[in-house]
Amino acid sequence: MQRILKDKGLWNGDILVFESLHSTNKWALENMASLAHGDVIRAIRQTAGHGRFDRKWLSPDDRCLTISIAIKREPFAGTMATILGQLSALAIRASLDKQQIAALVKWPNDVLVNGKKIAGILVEGDSLAGWMVLGIGLNINTTISDFSQLDPMQPVTSMAIERECAFDVGRVCVDLLAELERTFDATEKGGANHLFDNWKLHDALTGKQITVNTGTAPVKGTYAGMTEDGRIRVIDTFGEEHQFWSGDVSLNSI
Ligand code: BTN
């Protein structure tokens, strides 16, 4: 493992780079006691990277940025703990925008380019105990042939596919961390209002008919945005509003 000391930044955390890990989230969860707020665990390769609902996250050698950040706050300010994922999705979107890649955010915390997933976020931990792990997978130089082993019904893309050029993964990582720090700092100091305005501007689900699957009975209806603490709002055909903390959203075919 190589420890890179961050010389500036709001969090002053270090970046711990591992050649290979099962999962950066798993490592961070297991080693949380020795991590400081803002420490970043980065793996060049993950052998068992996973996403929400325990789905496999493809992490080919240094082509997908896979990081987990230790977030420690006692207590977490306002709704910070419940909107951590959304806040991070917006930071990823902003950092892609700087590379001329136009992305949208999709509840709960996916980042899409042309309807295809380019980044995923997995937040784990215990906010009441004062710590969380923010796991981010961003497809940077991942190729179409890397993706061929994935379910074609879940379209994915990478920065390299979208821009038809290769990116320096380390550089993208540093830029993204700076964007995350800025977004977090602004929200901790100024509240989440700007976040909601920003989410509305870049929301992939605006005006869509959707189905939310939470593992029990799926709810179909019209997407009605997000509550201020990060829950999705859906209005069903009887006009009744439903709100969910977590789940999977798919677009209804007409
Ligand atoms: C999802 O879309 O379901 C979330 C994907 C999160 C993947 C990242 S890669 C870094 C970190 N380590 C993991 O095992 N998962 C997250």
mmCIF file of C-alpha atoms and ligand atoms in Angstrom:
data_model
loop_
_atom_site.group_PDB
_atom_site.id
_atom_site.type_symbol
_atom_site.label_atom_id
_atom_site.label_comp_id
_atom_site.label_asym_id
_atom_site.label_seq_id
_atom_site.Cartn_x
_atom_site.Cartn_y
_atom_site.Cartn_z
ATOM 1 C CA MET A 1 0.000 0.000 0.000
ATOM 2 C CA GLN A 2 1.199 3.515 -0.827
ATOM 3 C CA ARG A 3 0.133 6.450 1.357
ATOM 4 C CA ILE A 4 -0.201 9.773 -0.449
ATOM 5 C CA LEU A 5 -0.452 12.735 1.902
ATOM 6 C CA LYS A 6 -2.893 15.314 0.688
ATOM 7 C CA ASP A 7 -1.147 18.669 0.873
ATOM 8 C CA LYS A 8 -4.301 20.731 0.707
ATOM 9 C CA GLY A 9 -8.038 20.318 0.750
ATOM 10 C CA LEU A 10 -10.771 20.770 3.259
ATOM 11 C CA TRP A 11 -10.607 17.327 4.767
ATOM 12 C CA ASN A 12 -6.804 16.878 4.982
ATOM 13 C CA GLY A 13 -7.283 13.163 4.629
ATOM 14 C CA ASP A 14 -4.657 10.889 3.078
ATOM 15 C CA ILE A 15 -5.083 8.759 -0.037
ATOM 16 C CA LEU A 16 -4.186 5.115 0.636
ATOM 17 C CA VAL A 17 -3.580 3.378 -2.685
ATOM 18 C CA PHE A 18 -3.719 -0.431 -2.815
ATOM 19 C CA GLU A 19 -2.728 -2.535 -5.806
ATOM 20 C CA SER A 20 -5.569 -4.970 -5.143
ATOM 21 C CA LEU A 21 -8.405 -5.175 -2.616
ATOM 22 C CA HIS A 22 -11.540 -7.299 -2.419
ATOM 23 C CA SER A 23 -13.592 -4.132 -2.030
ATOM 24 C CA THR A 24 -12.525 -0.659 -0.924
ATOM 25 C CA ASN A 25 -15.785 -0.291 1.020
ATOM 26 C CA LYS A 26 -15.210 -3.564 2.834
ATOM 27 C CA TRP A 27 -11.610 -2.575 3.714
ATOM 28 C CA ALA A 28 -12.748 0.849 4.962
ATOM 29 C CA LEU A 29 -15.527 -0.685 7.078
ATOM 30 C CA GLU A 30 -13.075 -3.161 8.617
ATOM 31 C CA ASN A 31 -10.446 -0.492 9.334
ATOM 32 C CA MET A 32 -12.662 2.450 10.238
ATOM 33 C CA ALA A 33 -11.137 2.838 13.723
ATOM 34 C CA SER A 34 -7.727 3.683 12.232
ATOM 35 C CA LEU A 35 -9.050 6.058 9.546
ATOM 36 C CA ALA A 36 -9.385 9.834 9.848
ATOM 37 C CA HIS A 37 -12.202 11.891 8.375
ATOM 38 C CA GLY A 38 -11.502 12.345 4.676
ATOM 39 C CA ASP A 39 -9.085 9.430 4.303
ATOM 40 C CA VAL A 40 -9.524 7.882 0.864
ATOM 41 C CA ILE A 41 -9.015 4.194 0.124
ATOM 42 C CA ARG A 42 -8.257 3.617 -3.539
ATOM 43 C CA ALA A 43 -7.754 0.227 -5.198
ATOM 44 C CA ILE A 44 -6.177 -0.175 -8.616
ATOM 45 C CA ARG A 45 -8.166 -3.407 -8.841
ATOM 46 C CA GLN A 46 -11.067 -4.803 -6.793
ATOM 47 C CA THR A 47 -11.629 -8.529 -6.785
ATOM 48 C CA ALA A 48 -15.082 -8.372 -5.210
ATOM 49 C CA GLY A 49 -16.339 -4.831 -5.800
ATOM 50 C CA HIS A 50 -20.040 -4.629 -5.102
ATOM 51 C CA GLY A 51 -22.883 -2.192 -5.492
ATOM 52 C CA ARG A 52 -26.301 -1.722 -3.973
ATOM 53 C CA PHE A 53 -28.342 -4.888 -3.436
ATOM 54 C CA ASP A 54 -25.026 -6.778 -3.488
ATOM 55 C CA ARG A 55 -24.678 -6.455 -7.256
ATOM 56 C CA LYS A 56 -21.222 -7.028 -8.732
ATOM 57 C CA TRP A 57 -19.310 -3.840 -9.583
ATOM 58 C CA LEU A 58 -16.904 -4.315 -12.466
ATOM 59 C CA SER A 59 -13.431 -3.040 -11.482
ATOM 60 C CA PRO A 60 -10.922 -3.937 -14.228
ATOM 61 C CA ASP A 61 -7.257 -2.980 -13.640
ATOM 62 C CA ASP A 62 -7.068 0.778 -13.198
ATOM 63 C CA ARG A 63 -9.748 1.476 -15.799
ATOM 64 C CA CYS A 64 -12.495 2.190 -13.284
ATOM 65 C CA LEU A 65 -11.789 4.558 -10.398
ATOM 66 C CA THR A 66 -12.760 2.696 -7.229
ATOM 67 C CA ILE A 67 -12.531 4.658 -4.006
ATOM 68 C CA SER A 68 -14.075 4.709 -0.541
ATOM 69 C CA ILE A 69 -13.936 7.784 1.658
ATOM 70 C CA ALA A 70 -14.179 7.751 5.456
ATOM 71 C CA ILE A 71 -16.708 10.341 6.564
ATOM 72 C CA LYS A 72 -16.590 11.019 10.299
ATOM 73 C CA ARG A 73 -18.831 13.546 11.994
ATOM 74 C CA GLU A 74 -20.203 13.622 15.532
ATOM 75 C CA PRO A 75 -22.921 14.497 14.950
ATOM 76 C CA PHE A 76 -23.636 14.672 11.208
ATOM 77 C CA ALA A 77 -25.066 18.130 10.462
ATOM 78 C CA GLY A 78 -28.753 18.327 9.475
ATOM 79 C CA THR A 79 -29.617 15.805 6.766
ATOM 80 C CA MET A 80 -25.973 15.237 5.723
ATOM 81 C CA ALA A 81 -26.116 11.521 6.555
ATOM 82 C CA THR A 82 -29.200 10.816 4.438
ATOM 83 C CA ILE A 83 -28.204 12.946 1.455
ATOM 84 C CA LEU A 84 -24.542 11.907 1.288
ATOM 85 C CA GLY A 85 -25.153 9.790 -1.820
ATOM 86 C CA GLN A 86 -27.101 12.477 -3.688
ATOM 87 C CA LEU A 87 -24.541 15.083 -2.800
ATOM 88 C CA SER A 88 -21.774 12.867 -4.175
ATOM 89 C CA ALA A 89 -23.688 12.126 -7.378
ATOM 90 C CA LEU A 90 -23.914 15.876 -7.989
ATOM 91 C CA ALA A 91 -20.184 16.298 -7.361
ATOM 92 C CA ILE A 92 -19.413 13.530 -9.871
ATOM 93 C CA ARG A 93 -21.759 15.190 -12.367
ATOM 94 C CA ALA A 94 -19.980 18.525 -11.921
ATOM 95 C CA SER A 95 -16.572 16.951 -12.342
ATOM 96 C CA LEU A 96 -17.705 15.182 -15.567
ATOM 97 C CA ASP A 97 -19.066 18.480 -16.846
ATOM 98 C CA LYS A 98 -15.532 19.906 -16.576
ATOM 99 C CA GLN A 99 -14.412 17.143 -18.966
ATOM 100 C CA GLN A 100 -17.174 18.095 -21.450
ATOM 101 C CA ILE A 101 -19.259 15.053 -20.510
ATOM 102 C CA ALA A 102 -22.908 15.999 -19.934
ATOM 103 C CA ALA A 103 -24.327 13.785 -17.199
ATOM 104 C CA LEU A 104 -27.600 13.565 -15.267
ATOM 105 C CA VAL A 105 -28.301 12.223 -11.790
ATOM 106 C CA LYS A 106 -30.829 9.478 -11.092
ATOM 107 C CA TRP A 107 -32.278 8.730 -7.651
ATOM 108 C CA PRO A 108 -30.968 7.409 -5.368
ATOM 109 C CA ASN A 109 -27.420 8.210 -6.491
ATOM 110 C CA ASP A 110 -26.560 7.070 -9.993
ATOM 111 C CA VAL A 111 -24.861 9.216 -12.599
ATOM 112 C CA LEU A 112 -25.954 8.679 -16.210
ATOM 113 C CA VAL A 113 -24.646 9.801 -19.576
ATOM 114 C CA ASN A 114 -27.063 9.412 -22.494
ATOM 115 C CA GLY A 115 -29.186 7.108 -20.295
ATOM 116 C CA LYS A 116 -26.217 4.843 -19.498
ATOM 117 C CA LYS A 117 -24.680 4.468 -16.049
ATOM 118 C CA ILE A 118 -21.179 5.943 -15.747
ATOM 119 C CA ALA A 119 -20.857 5.999 -11.940
ATOM 120 C CA GLY A 120 -22.382 4.303 -8.924
ATOM 121 C CA ILE A 121 -22.276 5.131 -5.230
ATOM 122 C CA LEU A 122 -22.569 2.856 -2.225
ATOM 123 C CA VAL A 123 -22.944 4.491 1.201
ATOM 124 C CA GLU A 124 -22.533 2.179 4.194
ATOM 125 C CA GLY A 125 -21.910 2.657 7.911
ATOM 126 C CA ASP A 126 -23.549 4.020 11.008
ATOM 127 C CA SER A 127 -24.235 7.747 11.018
ATOM 128 C CA LEU A 128 -25.485 7.633 14.636
ATOM 129 C CA ALA A 129 -22.093 6.256 15.682
ATOM 130 C CA GLY A 130 -20.502 9.124 13.716
ATOM 131 C CA TRP A 131 -18.992 7.349 10.718
ATOM 132 C CA MET A 132 -19.903 6.372 7.194
ATOM 133 C CA VAL A 133 -18.125 4.963 4.154
ATOM 134 C CA LEU A 134 -18.756 6.663 0.845
ATOM 135 C CA GLY A 135 -17.887 4.236 -1.968
ATOM 136 C CA ILE A 136 -17.631 5.509 -5.524
ATOM 137 C CA GLY A 137 -17.074 3.627 -8.754
ATOM 138 C CA LEU A 138 -16.477 5.822 -11.814
ATOM 139 C CA ASN A 139 -15.952 4.183 -15.202
ATOM 140 C CA ILE A 140 -13.023 6.087 -16.664
ATOM 141 C CA ASN A 141 -11.134 4.023 -19.243
ATOM 142 C CA THR A 142 -13.429 0.980 -19.093
ATOM 143 C CA THR A 143 -13.976 -0.448 -22.584
ATOM 144 C CA ILE A 144 -16.987 -1.913 -24.366
ATOM 145 C CA SER A 145 -15.331 -5.326 -24.188
ATOM 146 C CA ASP A 146 -14.909 -4.971 -20.375
ATOM 147 C CA PHE A 147 -18.642 -4.355 -20.175
ATOM 148 C CA SER A 148 -19.539 -7.363 -22.336
ATOM 149 C CA GLN A 149 -19.769 -9.566 -19.228
ATOM 150 C CA LEU A 150 -22.501 -7.363 -17.742
ATOM 151 C CA ASP A 151 -26.291 -7.545 -18.181
ATOM 152 C CA PRO A 152 -27.090 -5.738 -21.482
ATOM 153 C CA MET A 153 -30.415 -4.659 -19.960
ATOM 154 C CA GLN A 154 -28.459 -2.355 -17.603
ATOM 155 C CA PRO A 155 -26.646 -0.041 -20.053
ATOM 156 C CA VAL A 156 -23.285 1.335 -18.914
ATOM 157 C CA THR A 157 -20.661 3.655 -20.304
ATOM 158 C CA SER A 158 -17.303 5.209 -19.424
ATOM 159 C CA MET A 159 -15.604 8.581 -19.841
ATOM 160 C CA ALA A 160 -13.336 7.099 -22.527
ATOM 161 C CA ILE A 161 -16.280 5.705 -24.496
ATOM 162 C CA GLU A 162 -18.113 9.025 -24.355
ATOM 163 C CA ARG A 163 -15.135 11.217 -25.269
ATOM 164 C CA GLU A 164 -13.272 8.697 -27.424
ATOM 165 C CA CYS A 165 -9.983 9.324 -25.608
ATOM 166 C CA ALA A 166 -8.126 7.889 -22.611
ATOM 167 C CA PHE A 167 -8.015 9.702 -19.256
ATOM 168 C CA ASP A 168 -5.382 9.826 -16.506
ATOM 169 C CA VAL A 169 -7.193 7.980 -13.689
ATOM 170 C CA GLY A 170 -5.066 9.580 -10.926
ATOM 171 C CA ARG A 171 -5.821 13.074 -12.239
ATOM 172 C CA VAL A 172 -9.555 12.352 -12.498
ATOM 173 C CA CYS A 173 -9.440 11.053 -8.909
ATOM 174 C CA VAL A 174 -7.796 14.215 -7.544
ATOM 175 C CA ASP A 175 -10.225 16.490 -9.448
ATOM 176 C CA LEU A 176 -13.202 14.489 -8.231
ATOM 177 C CA LEU A 177 -12.026 14.607 -4.597
ATOM 178 C CA ALA A 178 -11.687 18.393 -4.833
ATOM 179 C CA GLU A 179 -15.226 18.643 -6.239
ATOM 180 C CA LEU A 180 -16.560 16.364 -3.480
ATOM 181 C CA GLU A 181 -14.856 18.458 -0.808
ATOM 182 C CA ARG A 182 -16.300 21.666 -2.238
ATOM 183 C CA THR A 183 -19.827 20.206 -2.414
ATOM 184 C CA PHE A 184 -19.660 18.779 1.116
ATOM 185 C CA ASP A 185 -18.232 21.943 2.589
ATOM 186 C CA ALA A 186 -20.853 24.141 0.931
ATOM 187 C CA THR A 187 -23.652 21.866 2.189
ATOM 188 C CA GLU A 188 -22.307 21.590 5.744
ATOM 189 C CA LYS A 189 -21.887 25.352 5.992
ATOM 190 C CA GLY A 190 -24.806 26.614 3.917
ATOM 191 C CA GLY A 191 -27.426 23.829 4.147
ATOM 192 C CA ALA A 192 -28.813 21.605 1.431
ATOM 193 C CA ASN A 193 -30.979 24.106 -0.477
ATOM 194 C CA HIS A 194 -28.483 24.624 -3.283
ATOM 195 C CA LEU A 195 -28.252 20.840 -3.548
ATOM 196 C CA PHE A 196 -31.959 20.472 -4.251
ATOM 197 C CA ASP A 197 -31.955 23.238 -6.852
ATOM 198 C CA ASN A 198 -28.973 21.580 -8.482
ATOM 199 C CA TRP A 199 -30.611 18.124 -8.344
ATOM 200 C CA LYS A 200 -33.742 19.461 -10.089
ATOM 201 C CA LEU A 201 -31.632 21.007 -12.846
ATOM 202 C CA HIS A 202 -29.904 17.702 -13.638
ATOM 203 C CA ASP A 203 -32.553 15.128 -12.697
ATOM 204 C CA ALA A 204 -32.818 12.234 -15.190
ATOM 205 C CA LEU A 205 -36.276 11.301 -13.854
ATOM 206 C CA THR A 206 -38.085 14.631 -14.265
ATOM 207 C CA GLY A 207 -41.538 14.062 -15.797
ATOM 208 C CA LYS A 208 -41.032 10.298 -16.035
ATOM 209 C CA GLN A 209 -43.384 7.414 -15.303
ATOM 210 C CA ILE A 210 -41.438 5.094 -13.042
ATOM 211 C CA THR A 211 -41.552 1.938 -10.986
ATOM 212 C CA VAL A 212 -39.869 1.858 -7.593
ATOM 213 C CA ASN A 213 -38.872 -1.588 -6.429
ATOM 214 C CA THR A 214 -38.042 -1.919 -2.772
ATOM 215 C CA GLY A 215 -38.012 -5.687 -2.578
ATOM 216 C CA THR A 216 -41.695 -5.896 -1.662
ATOM 217 C CA ALA A 217 -44.574 -4.769 -3.937
ATOM 218 C CA PRO A 218 -43.304 -2.445 -6.698
ATOM 219 C CA VAL A 219 -44.982 0.975 -6.852
ATOM 220 C CA LYS A 220 -45.742 2.497 -10.254
ATOM 221 C CA GLY A 221 -46.481 6.159 -10.775
ATOM 222 C CA THR A 222 -45.267 9.614 -11.706
ATOM 223 C CA TYR A 223 -41.925 10.753 -10.352
ATOM 224 C CA ALA A 224 -42.491 13.770 -8.109
ATOM 225 C CA GLY A 225 -38.941 14.657 -7.073
ATOM 226 C CA MET A 226 -37.094 14.135 -3.839
ATOM 227 C CA THR A 227 -37.835 15.176 -0.242
ATOM 228 C CA GLU A 228 -35.345 17.401 1.579
ATOM 229 C CA ASP A 229 -33.918 14.394 3.402
ATOM 230 C CA GLY A 230 -33.353 12.387 0.226
ATOM 231 C CA ARG A 231 -36.490 10.216 -0.149
ATOM 232 C CA ILE A 232 -37.982 9.672 -3.598
ATOM 233 C CA ARG A 233 -41.612 10.803 -4.118
ATOM 234 C CA VAL A 234 -43.945 8.899 -6.433
ATOM 235 C CA ILE A 235 -47.626 9.658 -7.116
ATOM 236 C CA ASP A 236 -49.563 6.505 -8.031
ATOM 237 C CA THR A 237 -52.552 6.348 -10.411
ATOM 238 C CA PHE A 238 -54.960 7.010 -7.495
ATOM 239 C CA GLY A 239 -53.139 10.249 -6.728
ATOM 240 C CA GLU A 240 -51.624 8.852 -3.550
ATOM 241 C CA GLU A 241 -48.058 9.875 -2.730
ATOM 242 C CA HIS A 242 -45.457 7.282 -1.723
ATOM 243 C CA GLN A 243 -41.984 8.044 -0.353
ATOM 244 C CA PHE A 244 -39.035 5.661 -0.151
ATOM 245 C CA TRP A 245 -35.599 5.861 1.485
ATOM 246 C CA SER A 246 -34.112 3.220 -0.778
ATOM 247 C CA GLY A 247 -34.999 1.131 -3.782
ATOM 248 C CA ASP A 248 -34.425 0.620 -7.452
ATOM 249 C CA VAL A 249 -36.031 2.850 -10.046
ATOM 250 C CA SER A 250 -36.875 1.798 -13.595
ATOM 251 C CA LEU A 251 -38.622 3.760 -16.321
ATOM 252 C CA ASN A 252 -42.045 2.452 -17.357
ATOM 253 C CA SER A 253 -42.450 1.543 -21.000
ATOM 254 C CA ILE A 254 -45.393 3.380 -22.565
HETATM 255 C C1 BTN B 1 -24.126 0.858 -7.300
HETATM 256 O O1 BTN B 1 -24.270 1.430 -8.385
HETATM 257 O O2 BTN B 1 -24.910 -0.036 -6.936
HETATM 258 C C2 BTN B 1 -23.005 1.286 -6.417
HETATM 259 C C3 BTN B 1 -21.667 0.883 -6.946
HETATM 260 C C4 BTN B 1 -20.535 1.266 -6.003
HETATM 261 C C5 BTN B 1 -19.204 0.688 -6.414
HETATM 262 C C6 BTN B 1 -18.091 1.233 -5.580
HETATM 263 S S1 BTN B 1 -16.506 0.847 -6.248
HETATM 264 C C7 BTN B 1 -15.735 1.401 -4.787
HETATM 265 C C8 BTN B 1 -16.568 0.906 -3.630
HETATM 266 N N1 BTN B 1 -16.199 -0.448 -3.284
HETATM 267 C C9 BTN B 1 -17.172 -1.323 -3.533
HETATM 268 O O3 BTN B 1 -17.106 -2.554 -3.346
HETATM 269 N N2 BTN B 1 -18.241 -0.684 -4.008
HETATM 270 C C10 BTN B 1 -18.024 0.742 -4.128
#
